[in-house]
Amino acid sequence: MIIMRRLILAFVAIGLMAGGSVFAKAPDKVTPAAAKEKGCLSCHEGIEDIRDTASPMMAMIQAKGAPHGDAAGCVVCHGGNPQGLTKDEAHKGSPAALKNEGGPQLFYPDPGSVWIAENSCGQSGCHSGYAYRVERSLMNTEAGKIQGNLHTWGIDEVQNHKVPWGNYDVADTDGSVPQVGTDEYKAYMKEMMAAHKDQFPTELKMVPLPSVEEIEKDPKLAGFTYQRQECQRCHVAING
């Protein structure tokens, strides 16, 4: 029993030591030679690859990052300056050539944000068109949930299944044929949109924010306050 405890403690100690080396504090400043050799990893040494190192996607990211001074590929999605010697220098701007290719225009701490995804995930050679579809997806606009909730509050504009509002102003400008899917699916959706125009709007407006005075005059407008403060507060794309 004592031996087993000692073994467990030894494994825990090894794990802590390993964790300490992986997550060691980044240096305040690196040398030009280190930045040239390692790019972003001159500070972020030991960070895990975003994908399996042996995967085709990771190989593509690394190949895309190498010409911009970052063989690890971090710059491809995050932008920044891989040759920066300090945090402030490295976390600023983006390589000019990468910007011209439609990549990050600035340093992006969170390249997965829908608001800049067109220049990270959706840049040329990666998931082109994906950001456009996500921004207009039902999961992101939450137009259906908004319509359903406001219908129960008696809001006139959403009666008869009309869908005028979403989390933000957005227009769908690419026509009635979906960008992806089989030919059968595209034909089906085109017919659905033609038959139910109120349920497949070409644009949405942000959920209104009535004033206290307006709500006092028309209490059902409190539905908008409820929608914003209770339903929308957790959505990743908005402030609530």
Short mmCIF file of N, CA, C and O in Angstrom, two decimals, residues 39-40 50-51 57-82 90 93-95 97-112 116-127:
data_model
loop_
_atom_site.label_atom_id
_atom_site.label_comp_id
_atom_site.label_asym_id
_atom_site.label_seq_id
_atom_site.Cartn_x
_atom_site.Cartn_y
_atom_site.Cartn_z
N GLY A 39 9.67 31.79 -34.85
CA GLY A 39 8.47 32.59 -35.01
C GLY A 39 7.71 32.71 -33.70
O GLY A 39 8.29 33.00 -32.65
N CYS A 40 6.42 32.44 -33.73
CA CYS A 40 5.58 32.57 -32.53
C CYS A 40 6.04 31.65 -31.40
O CYS A 40 5.85 31.95 -30.22
N ILE A 50 -2.99 23.02 -33.07
CA ILE A 50 -4.44 23.13 -33.11
C ILE A 50 -5.09 21.88 -33.71
O ILE A 50 -6.25 21.58 -33.45
N ARG A 51 -4.34 21.17 -34.53
CA ARG A 51 -4.80 19.92 -35.12
C ARG A 51 -3.74 18.85 -34.91
O ARG A 51 -2.61 19.14 -34.52
N MET A 57 -4.50 18.99 -42.67
CA MET A 57 -4.86 20.37 -42.36
C MET A 57 -3.73 21.08 -41.63
O MET A 57 -3.40 22.23 -41.93
N MET A 58 -3.10 20.37 -40.67
CA MET A 58 -2.00 20.99 -39.93
C MET A 58 -0.81 21.24 -40.85
O MET A 58 -0.13 22.27 -40.75
N ALA A 59 -0.57 20.31 -41.76
CA ALA A 59 0.52 20.48 -42.71
C ALA A 59 0.27 21.70 -43.60
O ALA A 59 1.19 22.47 -43.91
N MET A 60 -0.99 21.91 -43.99
CA MET A 60 -1.33 23.05 -44.82
C MET A 60 -1.15 24.36 -44.05
O MET A 60 -0.63 25.35 -44.59
N ILE A 61 -1.56 24.37 -42.78
CA ILE A 61 -1.42 25.58 -41.95
C ILE A 61 0.06 25.94 -41.79
O ILE A 61 0.45 27.10 -41.92
N GLN A 62 0.88 24.93 -41.53
CA GLN A 62 2.31 25.19 -41.35
C GLN A 62 2.95 25.67 -42.65
O GLN A 62 3.78 26.58 -42.64
N ALA A 63 2.55 25.06 -43.76
CA ALA A 63 3.09 25.48 -45.05
C ALA A 63 2.68 26.91 -45.39
O ALA A 63 3.45 27.67 -45.99
N LYS A 64 1.48 27.27 -44.98
CA LYS A 64 0.98 28.62 -45.25
C LYS A 64 1.66 29.65 -44.34
O LYS A 64 1.84 30.81 -44.71
N GLY A 65 2.06 29.21 -43.13
CA GLY A 65 2.68 30.13 -42.19
C GLY A 65 4.16 30.37 -42.45
O GLY A 65 4.69 31.45 -42.15
N ALA A 66 4.85 29.37 -43.01
CA ALA A 66 6.30 29.46 -43.19
C ALA A 66 6.75 30.69 -43.98
O ALA A 66 7.69 31.38 -43.57
N PRO A 67 6.11 31.02 -45.11
CA PRO A 67 6.56 32.21 -45.87
C PRO A 67 6.37 33.52 -45.11
O PRO A 67 6.97 34.54 -45.48
N HIS A 68 5.57 33.48 -44.05
CA HIS A 68 5.31 34.69 -43.26
C HIS A 68 6.12 34.71 -41.96
O HIS A 68 5.81 35.45 -41.04
N GLY A 69 7.14 33.85 -41.90
CA GLY A 69 8.04 33.86 -40.75
C GLY A 69 7.58 33.06 -39.56
O GLY A 69 8.08 33.25 -38.45
N ASP A 70 6.64 32.14 -39.79
CA ASP A 70 6.13 31.35 -38.67
C ASP A 70 5.85 29.92 -39.13
O ASP A 70 4.74 29.60 -39.57
N ALA A 71 6.86 29.07 -39.02
CA ALA A 71 6.73 27.69 -39.50
C ALA A 71 5.68 26.90 -38.73
O ALA A 71 5.16 25.90 -39.23
N ALA A 72 5.35 27.34 -37.52
CA ALA A 72 4.33 26.64 -36.73
C ALA A 72 2.93 26.93 -37.26
O ALA A 72 2.00 26.18 -36.99
N GLY A 73 2.76 28.05 -37.97
CA GLY A 73 1.48 28.36 -38.58
C GLY A 73 0.53 29.18 -37.74
O GLY A 73 -0.59 29.47 -38.17
N CYS A 74 0.94 29.61 -36.55
CA CYS A 74 0.05 30.39 -35.68
C CYS A 74 -0.45 31.65 -36.39
O CYS A 74 -1.62 32.04 -36.26
N VAL A 75 0.45 32.29 -37.13
CA VAL A 75 0.15 33.57 -37.77
C VAL A 75 -0.98 33.45 -38.79
O VAL A 75 -1.68 34.42 -39.07
N VAL A 76 -1.18 32.26 -39.34
CA VAL A 76 -2.18 32.07 -40.38
C VAL A 76 -3.58 32.44 -39.89
O VAL A 76 -4.36 33.06 -40.62
N CYS A 77 -3.88 32.09 -38.66
CA CYS A 77 -5.20 32.39 -38.10
C CYS A 77 -5.19 33.60 -37.17
O CYS A 77 -6.15 34.36 -37.12
N HIS A 78 -4.09 33.76 -36.42
CA HIS A 78 -4.04 34.82 -35.41
C HIS A 78 -3.51 36.14 -35.95
O HIS A 78 -3.75 37.18 -35.34
N GLY A 79 -2.78 36.13 -37.06
CA GLY A 79 -2.11 37.34 -37.48
C GLY A 79 -0.98 37.66 -36.52
O GLY A 79 -0.38 36.76 -35.92
N GLY A 80 -0.67 38.93 -36.35
CA GLY A 80 0.43 39.31 -35.49
C GLY A 80 1.74 39.35 -36.25
O GLY A 80 1.79 39.17 -37.47
N ASN A 81 2.81 39.57 -35.54
CA ASN A 81 4.15 39.68 -36.13
C ASN A 81 5.05 38.60 -35.56
O ASN A 81 5.58 38.75 -34.45
N PRO A 82 5.26 37.49 -36.28
CA PRO A 82 6.08 36.39 -35.76
C PRO A 82 7.52 36.79 -35.47
O PRO A 82 8.21 36.10 -34.71
N ALA A 90 4.90 41.48 -31.05
CA ALA A 90 4.39 40.27 -31.70
C ALA A 90 2.87 40.28 -31.84
O ALA A 90 2.33 39.77 -32.83
N GLY A 93 -0.62 43.98 -35.59
CA GLY A 93 -0.61 43.93 -37.04
C GLY A 93 -0.72 42.52 -37.60
O GLY A 93 -1.17 41.58 -36.94
N SER A 94 -0.27 42.39 -38.83
CA SER A 94 -0.29 41.11 -39.53
C SER A 94 0.62 41.25 -40.75
O SER A 94 0.73 42.35 -41.31
N PRO A 95 1.29 40.18 -41.18
CA PRO A 95 2.17 40.29 -42.35
C PRO A 95 1.42 40.83 -43.57
O PRO A 95 0.30 40.40 -43.86
N ALA A 97 1.75 40.46 -46.77
CA ALA A 97 1.39 39.48 -47.80
C ALA A 97 0.19 38.65 -47.37
O ALA A 97 -0.69 38.33 -48.18
N LEU A 98 0.13 38.31 -46.08
CA LEU A 98 -0.99 37.52 -45.57
C LEU A 98 -2.28 38.34 -45.62
O LEU A 98 -3.35 37.83 -45.97
N LYS A 99 -2.18 39.62 -45.29
CA LYS A 99 -3.34 40.51 -45.37
C LYS A 99 -3.85 40.60 -46.80
O LYS A 99 -5.06 40.55 -47.06
N ASN A 100 -2.92 40.71 -47.74
CA ASN A 100 -3.31 40.82 -49.15
C ASN A 100 -3.96 39.55 -49.68
O ASN A 100 -4.71 39.59 -50.66
N GLU A 101 -3.66 38.42 -49.03
CA GLU A 101 -4.26 37.15 -49.44
C GLU A 101 -5.63 36.93 -48.80
O GLU A 101 -6.25 35.88 -48.99
N GLY A 102 -6.09 37.93 -48.04
CA GLY A 102 -7.39 37.79 -47.37
C GLY A 102 -7.29 37.19 -45.99
O GLY A 102 -8.31 36.83 -45.39
N GLY A 103 -6.06 37.08 -45.46
CA GLY A 103 -5.86 36.54 -44.12
C GLY A 103 -6.10 37.59 -43.05
O GLY A 103 -6.67 38.66 -43.33
N PRO A 104 -5.69 37.33 -41.82
CA PRO A 104 -5.91 38.28 -40.71
C PRO A 104 -5.41 39.68 -41.05
O PRO A 104 -4.30 39.84 -41.56
N GLN A 105 -6.23 40.66 -40.74
CA GLN A 105 -5.88 42.04 -41.00
C GLN A 105 -5.20 42.69 -39.80
O GLN A 105 -4.56 43.73 -39.93
N LEU A 106 -5.36 42.07 -38.63
CA LEU A 106 -4.78 42.53 -37.38
C LEU A 106 -4.38 41.30 -36.58
O LEU A 106 -4.56 40.17 -37.03
N PHE A 107 -3.89 41.51 -35.37
CA PHE A 107 -3.68 40.39 -34.46
C PHE A 107 -5.02 40.00 -33.86
O PHE A 107 -5.73 40.83 -33.30
N TYR A 108 -5.40 38.73 -34.00
CA TYR A 108 -6.67 38.24 -33.50
C TYR A 108 -6.44 37.30 -32.31
O TYR A 108 -6.03 36.15 -32.51
N PRO A 109 -6.70 37.73 -31.08
CA PRO A 109 -6.59 36.82 -29.94
C PRO A 109 -7.52 35.62 -30.09
O PRO A 109 -7.20 34.51 -29.67
N ASP A 110 -8.71 35.86 -30.67
CA ASP A 110 -9.69 34.79 -30.87
C ASP A 110 -10.06 34.72 -32.35
O ASP A 110 -11.03 35.35 -32.79
N PRO A 111 -9.31 33.97 -33.14
CA PRO A 111 -9.59 33.91 -34.58
C PRO A 111 -10.89 33.20 -34.92
O PRO A 111 -11.33 33.24 -36.07
N GLY A 112 -11.52 32.56 -33.94
CA GLY A 112 -12.79 31.89 -34.18
C GLY A 112 -13.99 32.80 -34.08
O GLY A 112 -15.12 32.37 -34.34
N ILE A 116 -14.70 38.20 -37.37
CA ILE A 116 -13.49 38.30 -38.18
C ILE A 116 -13.16 36.97 -38.87
O ILE A 116 -12.11 36.82 -39.48
N ALA A 117 -14.08 36.02 -38.79
CA ALA A 117 -13.82 34.67 -39.32
C ALA A 117 -13.58 34.67 -40.82
O ALA A 117 -12.90 33.77 -41.34
N GLU A 118 -14.10 35.66 -41.52
CA GLU A 118 -13.86 35.72 -42.97
C GLU A 118 -12.37 35.84 -43.28
O GLU A 118 -11.91 35.38 -44.32
N ASN A 119 -11.62 36.46 -42.35
CA ASN A 119 -10.18 36.64 -42.55
C ASN A 119 -9.35 35.64 -41.76
O ASN A 119 -8.12 35.74 -41.75
N SER A 120 -9.99 34.70 -41.09
CA SER A 120 -9.24 33.64 -40.40
C SER A 120 -9.67 32.30 -41.00
O SER A 120 -9.05 31.81 -41.94
N CYS A 121 -10.74 31.73 -40.50
CA CYS A 121 -11.22 30.45 -41.04
C CYS A 121 -11.59 30.55 -42.52
O CYS A 121 -11.36 29.61 -43.29
N GLY A 122 -12.16 31.67 -42.92
CA GLY A 122 -12.69 31.79 -44.27
C GLY A 122 -11.74 32.37 -45.29
O GLY A 122 -12.15 32.64 -46.43
N GLN A 123 -10.48 32.55 -44.93
CA GLN A 123 -9.54 33.15 -45.87
C GLN A 123 -9.28 32.25 -47.07
O GLN A 123 -9.58 31.05 -47.06
N SER A 124 -8.70 32.82 -48.10
CA SER A 124 -8.42 32.09 -49.34
C SER A 124 -7.59 30.85 -49.07
O SER A 124 -6.60 30.89 -48.34
N GLY A 125 -8.02 29.74 -49.63
CA GLY A 125 -7.30 28.48 -49.47
C GLY A 125 -7.73 27.68 -48.26
O GLY A 125 -7.25 26.57 -48.05
N CYS A 126 -8.63 28.25 -47.46
CA CYS A 126 -9.11 27.54 -46.27
C CYS A 126 -10.61 27.27 -46.42
O CYS A 126 -11.02 26.65 -47.38
N HIS A 127 -11.43 27.75 -45.49
CA HIS A 127 -12.86 27.46 -45.53
C HIS A 127 -13.62 28.61 -46.18
O HIS A 127 -14.47 29.26 -45.55
#
